[in-house]
Tab-separated table of C-alpha atoms in Angstrom:
chain	number	residue	atom	x	y	z
A	1	UNK	CA	83.640	100.771	132.919
A	2	UNK	CA	82.486	103.036	130.117
A	3	UNK	CA	85.014	105.492	128.746
A	4	UNK	CA	83.888	108.912	127.630
A	5	UNK	CA	84.537	109.772	123.989
A	6	UNK	CA	86.896	112.530	125.178
A	7	UNK	CA	89.166	109.767	126.573
A	8	UNK	CA	89.545	108.341	123.070
A	9	UNK	CA	90.579	111.478	121.246
A	10	UNK	CA	93.137	114.199	121.789
A	11	UNK	CA	92.428	116.793	119.090
A	12	UNK	CA	90.604	120.041	119.732
A	13	UNK	CA	88.257	119.354	116.796
A	14	UNK	CA	86.587	115.950	116.667
A	15	UNK	CA	84.027	114.744	114.111
A	16	UNK	CA	81.291	112.400	115.333
A	17	UNK	CA	79.479	110.831	112.377
A	18	UNK	CA	76.528	108.456	112.431
A	19	UNK	CA	73.605	107.512	110.234
A	20	UNK	CA	70.036	108.610	110.664
A	21	UNK	CA	66.898	107.752	108.742
A	22	UNK	CA	68.231	109.760	105.780
A	23	UNK	CA	71.161	107.343	105.439
A	24	UNK	CA	74.941	107.408	105.923
A	25	UNK	CA	76.698	110.650	106.738
A	26	UNK	CA	79.977	112.195	105.655
A	27	UNK	CA	82.194	115.178	106.240
A	28	UNK	CA	84.313	116.601	103.427
A	29	UNK	CA	86.829	119.381	102.857
A	30	UNK	CA	88.107	120.705	99.533
A	31	UNK	CA	91.823	121.270	100.177
A	32	UNK	CA	92.700	123.013	96.905
A	33	UNK	CA	94.221	122.170	93.556
A	34	UNK	CA	95.528	118.684	92.875
A	35	UNK	CA	99.255	118.998	92.101
A	36	UNK	CA	101.098	116.923	89.466
A	37	UNK	CA	103.714	114.326	90.426
A	38	UNK	CA	102.840	114.491	94.110
A	39	UNK	CA	102.259	111.797	96.709
A	40	UNK	CA	99.341	112.560	99.018
A	41	UNK	CA	99.057	110.707	102.324
A	42	UNK	CA	95.938	111.048	104.475
A	43	UNK	CA	96.171	109.941	108.134
A	44	UNK	CA	93.127	110.000	110.407
A	45	UNK	CA	92.728	108.756	113.971
A	46	UNK	CA	89.566	106.636	114.137
A	47	UNK	CA	87.486	105.062	116.907
A	48	UNK	CA	83.867	104.691	117.954
A	49	UNK	CA	81.775	105.748	120.907
A	50	UNK	CA	82.043	102.926	123.440
A	51	UNK	CA	78.349	103.159	124.280
A	52	UNK	CA	77.313	102.903	120.582
A	53	UNK	CA	79.232	99.994	118.993
A	54	UNK	CA	78.997	98.589	115.452
A	55	UNK	CA	80.484	101.614	113.748
A	56	UNK	CA	82.278	101.450	110.440
A	57	UNK	CA	83.313	103.861	107.717
A	58	UNK	CA	85.928	105.013	105.226
A	59	UNK	CA	88.488	107.741	104.633
A	60	UNK	CA	88.883	108.840	101.016
A	61	UNK	CA	90.634	111.233	98.654
A	62	UNK	CA	88.445	112.485	95.804
A	63	UNK	CA	89.264	114.515	92.674
A	64	UNK	CA	86.675	117.289	92.624
A	65	UNK	CA	85.117	119.878	94.883
A	66	UNK	CA	82.640	117.514	96.566
A	67	UNK	CA	82.452	113.900	97.776
A	68	UNK	CA	80.711	112.956	94.519
A	69	UNK	CA	83.886	113.629	92.500
A	70	UNK	CA	86.155	110.933	91.071
A	71	UNK	CA	87.391	108.564	93.774
A	72	UNK	CA	91.210	108.514	93.839
A	73	UNK	CA	91.752	106.230	96.845
A	74	UNK	CA	89.668	104.788	99.666
A	75	UNK	CA	90.570	102.919	102.820
A	76	UNK	CA	89.230	99.435	103.306
A	77	UNK	CA	86.125	99.419	105.490
A	78	UNK	CA	87.156	100.667	108.931
A	79	UNK	CA	85.781	98.034	111.342
A	80	UNK	CA	86.644	96.872	114.863
A	81	UNK	CA	86.867	100.406	116.148
A	82	UNK	CA	86.723	99.653	119.878
A	83	UNK	CA	90.417	100.586	120.140
A	84	UNK	CA	91.590	103.839	118.535
A	85	UNK	CA	93.948	103.490	115.573
A	86	UNK	CA	95.280	105.575	112.680
A	87	UNK	CA	93.850	104.879	109.225
A	88	UNK	CA	96.071	105.784	106.271
A	89	UNK	CA	95.580	106.057	102.515
A	90	UNK	CA	98.058	107.264	99.868
A	91	UNK	CA	97.681	108.442	96.286
A	92	UNK	CA	100.325	109.472	93.742
A	93	UNK	CA	99.219	111.916	91.063
A	94	UNK	CA	100.608	111.671	87.548
A	95	UNK	CA	102.176	114.389	85.398
A	96	UNK	CA	98.807	115.649	84.107
A	97	UNK	CA	96.133	116.503	86.678
A	98	UNK	CA	93.227	118.895	86.931
A	99	UNK	CA	90.687	119.917	89.509
A	100	UNK	CA	90.665	120.011	93.269
A	101	UNK	CA	91.472	117.444	95.938
A	102	UNK	CA	88.800	116.708	98.551
A	103	UNK	CA	89.189	114.761	101.798
A	104	UNK	CA	86.127	112.667	102.707
A	105	UNK	CA	85.371	111.072	106.095
A	106	UNK	CA	82.401	108.750	105.804
A	107	UNK	CA	80.213	106.731	108.176
A	108	UNK	CA	78.430	103.740	106.685
A	109	UNK	CA	75.975	101.796	108.731
A	110	UNK	CA	72.432	101.114	109.706
A	111	UNK	CA	70.566	104.214	110.933
A	112	UNK	CA	70.881	104.913	114.656
A	113	UNK	CA	73.161	101.924	115.333
A	114	UNK	CA	76.632	103.401	115.619
A	115	UNK	CA	78.798	106.469	115.635
A	116	UNK	CA	82.346	106.785	114.313
A	117	UNK	CA	84.825	109.341	115.651
A	118	UNK	CA	87.430	110.963	113.384
A	119	UNK	CA	90.244	113.001	114.926
A	120	UNK	CA	93.650	114.446	114.001
A	121	UNK	CA	93.099	114.567	110.249
A	122	UNK	CA	96.467	115.064	108.525
A	123	UNK	CA	97.128	115.381	104.803
A	124	UNK	CA	100.730	115.420	103.598
A	125	UNK	CA	101.648	116.358	100.025
A	126	UNK	CA	105.173	115.446	98.931
A	127	UNK	CA	106.257	116.348	95.380
A	128	UNK	CA	108.602	114.020	93.493
A	129	UNK	CA	112.241	115.062	93.888
A	130	UNK	CA	112.511	115.545	90.115
A	131	UNK	CA	109.631	118.037	90.182
A	132	UNK	CA	111.250	120.037	92.987
A	133	UNK	CA	114.558	119.950	91.109
A	134	UNK	CA	112.932	121.210	87.880
A	135	UNK	CA	111.225	124.086	89.692
A	136	UNK	CA	114.501	124.933	91.461
A	137	UNK	CA	116.484	124.882	88.217
A	138	UNK	CA	113.845	126.992	86.460
A	139	UNK	CA	113.890	129.521	89.285
A	140	UNK	CA	117.692	129.670	89.227
A	141	UNK	CA	117.707	130.243	85.463
A	142	UNK	CA	115.142	133.051	85.760
A	143	UNK	CA	117.160	134.649	88.555
A	144	UNK	CA	120.385	134.502	86.499
A	145	UNK	CA	118.632	135.936	83.448
A	146	UNK	CA	117.191	138.809	85.461
A	147	UNK	CA	120.561	139.449	87.100
A	148	UNK	CA	122.424	139.528	83.751
A	149	UNK	CA	119.996	141.930	82.092
């Protein structure tokens, strides 16, 4: 029996990506400034249309405002997509960063031979405890200074 693509996904927004004669396709979103000393984790549910097999792709984090920016981290090639699974990549920024962070979902394949489905895209940003502590201490010092003057 053939399952409908709606049976494979549970999000209200689903991205279907495939290649046409122009080549591979992608979807990207600039999520704002890259923060220093922060661990970014991107989780994406991935599968393929059951009636169009042979799909494969990548999930990536890029430094810049477009997919052509500097690649920070990429998943291995996402293959064997007949069963849905969650793909994950992580990146830890250093103390000196600049520019924006962009999430890229990419289909790579021969034109008109497959279609990959991305769903439930989640990006978590967790600052290092020392960074949070420094900001907290700085805020406390400013508050005390303002209170004493």
